[in-house]
């Protein structure tokens, strides 16, 4: 078994020692900023599978988002309360995609490559995002990053894995005819 497989198994079913480590980590993470750059990925096997490379121009950012039901901003006038629809509101994007967009806004010169879940507790979910600097020479010369370099605003246009999931692009064949090239191009008939 390789090191990555051991790391993957330890994340899925942590032993007693790792449970204590995670408890300490979460205590520390709760006090940190919502979006924080980290030195190394927490889940190295997952990061490598999603395209992370330990080279200049590639960074990892940990982000935190609240769990629970969503609530819309209060409309100040022009509606009766029944039509406010403040509670039981479900956004069309998943939390990972929303977090990717926030990270993309914080690091405007970087491109979001991909992201993966790291931890959760009663209040928050934490994700780690892999960001690539398209102007870095080490990234420019890498063939695997060649497509991504030109895709500015990947997170906002639903090009990442989480975005493709929200757009329904994980399904193929029967039942998914109206999903491609997009829901809007098919007059929103995919729902």
Tab-separated table of C-alpha atoms in Angstrom:
chain	number	residue	atom	x	y	z
A	1	UNK	CA	0.000	0.000	0.000
A	2	UNK	CA	1.260	3.448	-0.853
A	3	UNK	CA	1.454	6.369	1.575
A	4	UNK	CA	-1.507	8.034	-0.146
A	5	UNK	CA	-3.716	5.009	0.471
A	6	UNK	CA	-2.784	5.002	4.176
A	7	UNK	CA	-3.548	8.731	4.368
A	8	UNK	CA	-6.892	8.227	2.611
A	9	UNK	CA	-7.912	5.405	4.952
A	10	UNK	CA	-6.857	7.414	8.025
A	11	UNK	CA	-9.086	10.292	6.908
A	12	UNK	CA	-12.095	8.047	6.247
A	13	UNK	CA	-11.843	6.044	9.486
A	14	UNK	CA	-9.673	7.953	11.959
A	15	UNK	CA	-8.256	6.082	14.936
A	16	UNK	CA	-8.252	7.377	18.519
A	17	UNK	CA	-5.068	9.393	18.026
A	18	UNK	CA	-6.348	11.076	14.878
A	19	UNK	CA	-9.681	11.905	16.524
A	20	UNK	CA	-7.806	13.891	19.171
A	21	UNK	CA	-5.746	15.607	16.487
A	22	UNK	CA	-8.901	16.593	14.564
A	23	UNK	CA	-10.522	17.926	17.742
A	24	UNK	CA	-7.514	20.184	18.322
A	25	UNK	CA	-7.474	21.263	14.685
A	26	UNK	CA	-11.118	22.294	14.701
A	27	UNK	CA	-10.636	24.324	17.888
A	28	UNK	CA	-7.825	26.177	16.163
A	29	UNK	CA	-9.644	26.565	12.823
A	30	UNK	CA	-12.750	28.095	14.435
A	31	UNK	CA	-10.645	31.029	15.670
A	32	UNK	CA	-8.955	31.614	12.293
A	33	UNK	CA	-10.159	33.805	9.432
A	34	UNK	CA	-12.846	32.480	7.112
A	35	UNK	CA	-10.428	32.249	4.218
A	36	UNK	CA	-6.839	31.392	5.088
A	37	UNK	CA	-3.892	30.324	2.995
A	38	UNK	CA	-2.260	27.130	4.252
A	39	UNK	CA	1.256	25.832	3.695
A	40	UNK	CA	0.367	22.225	2.767
A	41	UNK	CA	-2.898	20.426	1.958
A	42	UNK	CA	-4.563	18.653	4.875
A	43	UNK	CA	-5.729	15.776	2.655
A	44	UNK	CA	-2.661	15.240	0.485
A	45	UNK	CA	-4.065	12.202	-1.378
A	46	UNK	CA	-7.239	14.061	-2.367
A	47	UNK	CA	-5.331	17.196	-3.334
A	48	UNK	CA	-2.966	15.241	-5.584
A	49	UNK	CA	-5.906	13.448	-7.203
A	50	UNK	CA	-7.494	16.822	-8.012
A	51	UNK	CA	-4.366	18.294	-9.612
A	52	UNK	CA	-2.274	19.758	-6.785
A	53	UNK	CA	1.492	19.917	-7.332
A	54	UNK	CA	4.039	21.223	-4.841
A	55	UNK	CA	5.509	23.892	-7.117
A	56	UNK	CA	5.604	27.673	-7.240
A	57	UNK	CA	2.410	29.175	-8.576
A	58	UNK	CA	0.166	26.582	-6.894
A	59	UNK	CA	-1.286	27.365	-3.461
A	60	UNK	CA	-3.876	25.877	-1.114
A	61	UNK	CA	-6.501	27.974	0.684
A	62	UNK	CA	-8.792	26.744	3.443
A	63	UNK	CA	-12.275	28.273	3.599
A	64	UNK	CA	-15.119	28.035	6.087
A	65	UNK	CA	-18.863	28.364	5.413
A	66	UNK	CA	-21.877	28.153	7.711
A	67	UNK	CA	-24.099	25.083	7.771
A	68	UNK	CA	-27.864	24.968	8.100
A	69	UNK	CA	-30.813	26.463	6.263
A	70	UNK	CA	-30.393	29.547	4.132
A	71	UNK	CA	-32.073	32.892	4.652
A	72	UNK	CA	-32.515	35.593	2.037
A	73	UNK	CA	-31.885	39.270	2.668
A	74	UNK	CA	-34.963	41.095	3.909
A	75	UNK	CA	-36.778	43.074	1.221
A	76	UNK	CA	-37.476	46.521	2.629
A	77	UNK	CA	-40.706	47.321	0.772
A	78	UNK	CA	-43.119	46.276	-1.922
A	79	UNK	CA	-44.028	42.781	-0.688
A	80	UNK	CA	-46.454	41.299	1.764
A	81	UNK	CA	-44.720	39.010	4.250
A	82	UNK	CA	-46.079	35.862	2.612
A	83	UNK	CA	-44.160	36.629	-0.597
A	84	UNK	CA	-40.858	37.425	1.108
A	85	UNK	CA	-39.801	33.762	0.940
A	86	UNK	CA	-37.046	34.342	3.471
A	87	UNK	CA	-36.841	30.899	5.019
A	88	UNK	CA	-36.754	27.467	3.391
A	89	UNK	CA	-34.773	29.026	0.588
A	90	UNK	CA	-32.366	26.700	-1.175
A	91	UNK	CA	-29.759	28.215	-3.476
A	92	UNK	CA	-29.103	26.497	-6.809
A	93	UNK	CA	-25.406	26.162	-5.943
A	94	UNK	CA	-23.854	23.822	-3.425
A	95	UNK	CA	-21.760	25.141	-0.539
A	96	UNK	CA	-18.470	24.135	-2.089
A	97	UNK	CA	-19.208	26.203	-5.195
A	98	UNK	CA	-20.249	29.211	-3.104
A	99	UNK	CA	-16.993	28.912	-1.161
A	100	UNK	CA	-14.996	28.643	-4.403
A	101	UNK	CA	-16.523	31.919	-5.594
A	102	UNK	CA	-15.620	33.668	-2.333
A	103	UNK	CA	-12.035	32.415	-2.534
A	104	UNK	CA	-11.836	33.477	-6.178
A	105	UNK	CA	-12.899	37.009	-5.198
A	106	UNK	CA	-10.275	37.153	-2.451
A	107	UNK	CA	-7.475	36.004	-4.802
A	108	UNK	CA	-8.362	37.716	-8.118
A	109	UNK	CA	-5.036	36.956	-9.811
A	110	UNK	CA	-5.399	33.198	-9.210
A	111	UNK	CA	-7.596	30.593	-10.907
A	112	UNK	CA	-9.514	28.024	-8.831
A	113	UNK	CA	-8.443	24.582	-9.995
A	114	UNK	CA	-10.568	22.431	-7.690
A	115	UNK	CA	-11.638	21.945	-4.082
A	116	UNK	CA	-12.466	19.211	-1.605
A	117	UNK	CA	-14.109	18.948	1.844
A	118	UNK	CA	-11.841	18.801	4.867
A	119	UNK	CA	-13.993	18.872	8.008
A	120	UNK	CA	-17.338	19.856	9.483
A	121	UNK	CA	-18.888	20.462	12.874
A	122	UNK	CA	-22.293	21.652	14.062
A	123	UNK	CA	-21.873	25.197	12.709
A	124	UNK	CA	-19.357	25.134	9.865
A	125	UNK	CA	-17.983	23.217	6.923
A	126	UNK	CA	-14.354	23.599	5.858
A	127	UNK	CA	-13.108	23.167	2.303
A	128	UNK	CA	-9.626	23.420	0.841
A	129	UNK	CA	-9.212	25.023	-2.570
A	130	UNK	CA	-6.339	24.547	-4.980
A	131	UNK	CA	-5.441	27.820	-6.718
A	132	UNK	CA	-3.137	28.280	-9.704
A	133	UNK	CA	-1.331	31.455	-10.774
A	134	UNK	CA	-1.637	31.591	-14.597
A	135	UNK	CA	1.253	34.082	-14.935
A	136	UNK	CA	3.795	31.931	-13.096
A	137	UNK	CA	6.438	30.444	-15.452
A	138	UNK	CA	6.374	27.066	-13.672
A	139	UNK	CA	2.622	26.848	-14.279
A	140	UNK	CA	2.838	28.146	-17.868
A	141	UNK	CA	5.295	25.390	-18.795
A	142	UNK	CA	3.169	22.632	-17.230
A	143	UNK	CA	1.079	20.795	-19.850
A	144	UNK	CA	-1.526	19.631	-17.324
A	145	UNK	CA	-2.366	23.230	-16.354
A	146	UNK	CA	-2.435	24.466	-19.980
A	147	UNK	CA	-6.254	24.381	-20.336
A	148	UNK	CA	-6.914	25.973	-16.969
A	149	UNK	CA	-4.635	28.962	-17.511
A	150	UNK	CA	-7.027	30.522	-20.054
A	151	UNK	CA	-10.217	29.823	-18.064
A	152	UNK	CA	-10.590	33.004	-16.040
A	153	UNK	CA	-13.459	33.008	-13.563
A	154	UNK	CA	-13.814	29.224	-13.549
A	155	UNK	CA	-15.541	29.226	-10.159
A	156	UNK	CA	-18.100	31.866	-11.196
A	157	UNK	CA	-18.932	30.128	-14.477
A	158	UNK	CA	-19.443	26.665	-12.970
A	159	UNK	CA	-16.356	25.085	-14.578
A	160	UNK	CA	-14.970	23.431	-11.447
A	161	UNK	CA	-16.075	20.001	-10.271
A	162	UNK	CA	-18.493	21.464	-7.694
A	163	UNK	CA	-19.915	23.827	-10.326
A	164	UNK	CA	-20.407	21.011	-12.819
A	165	UNK	CA	-22.247	19.046	-10.156
A	166	UNK	CA	-24.607	21.969	-9.489
A	167	UNK	CA	-25.236	22.317	-13.235
A	168	UNK	CA	-26.224	18.638	-13.467
A	169	UNK	CA	-23.277	17.637	-15.650
A	170	UNK	CA	-22.445	14.522	-13.627
A	171	UNK	CA	-25.253	12.640	-15.412
A	172	UNK	CA	-25.032	11.363	-18.976
A	173	UNK	CA	-27.452	9.697	-21.356
A	174	UNK	CA	-31.154	9.210	-20.772
A	175	UNK	CA	-32.712	11.874	-18.552
A	176	UNK	CA	-29.865	14.338	-19.082
A	177	UNK	CA	-30.680	15.507	-22.622
A	178	UNK	CA	-31.670	19.026	-21.583
A	179	UNK	CA	-28.604	19.633	-19.391
A	180	UNK	CA	-26.065	20.130	-22.173
A	181	UNK	CA	-24.708	22.545	-23.269
A	182	UNK	CA	-26.543	24.329	-20.442
A	183	UNK	CA	-29.932	24.569	-18.767
A	184	UNK	CA	-30.498	28.083	-20.115
A	185	UNK	CA	-29.798	27.071	-23.707
A	186	UNK	CA	-32.590	24.486	-23.362
A	187	UNK	CA	-35.073	27.114	-22.100
A	188	UNK	CA	-34.679	25.894	-18.499
A	189	UNK	CA	-36.426	22.594	-19.256
A	190	UNK	CA	-33.887	20.446	-17.402
A	191	UNK	CA	-35.537	20.786	-13.989
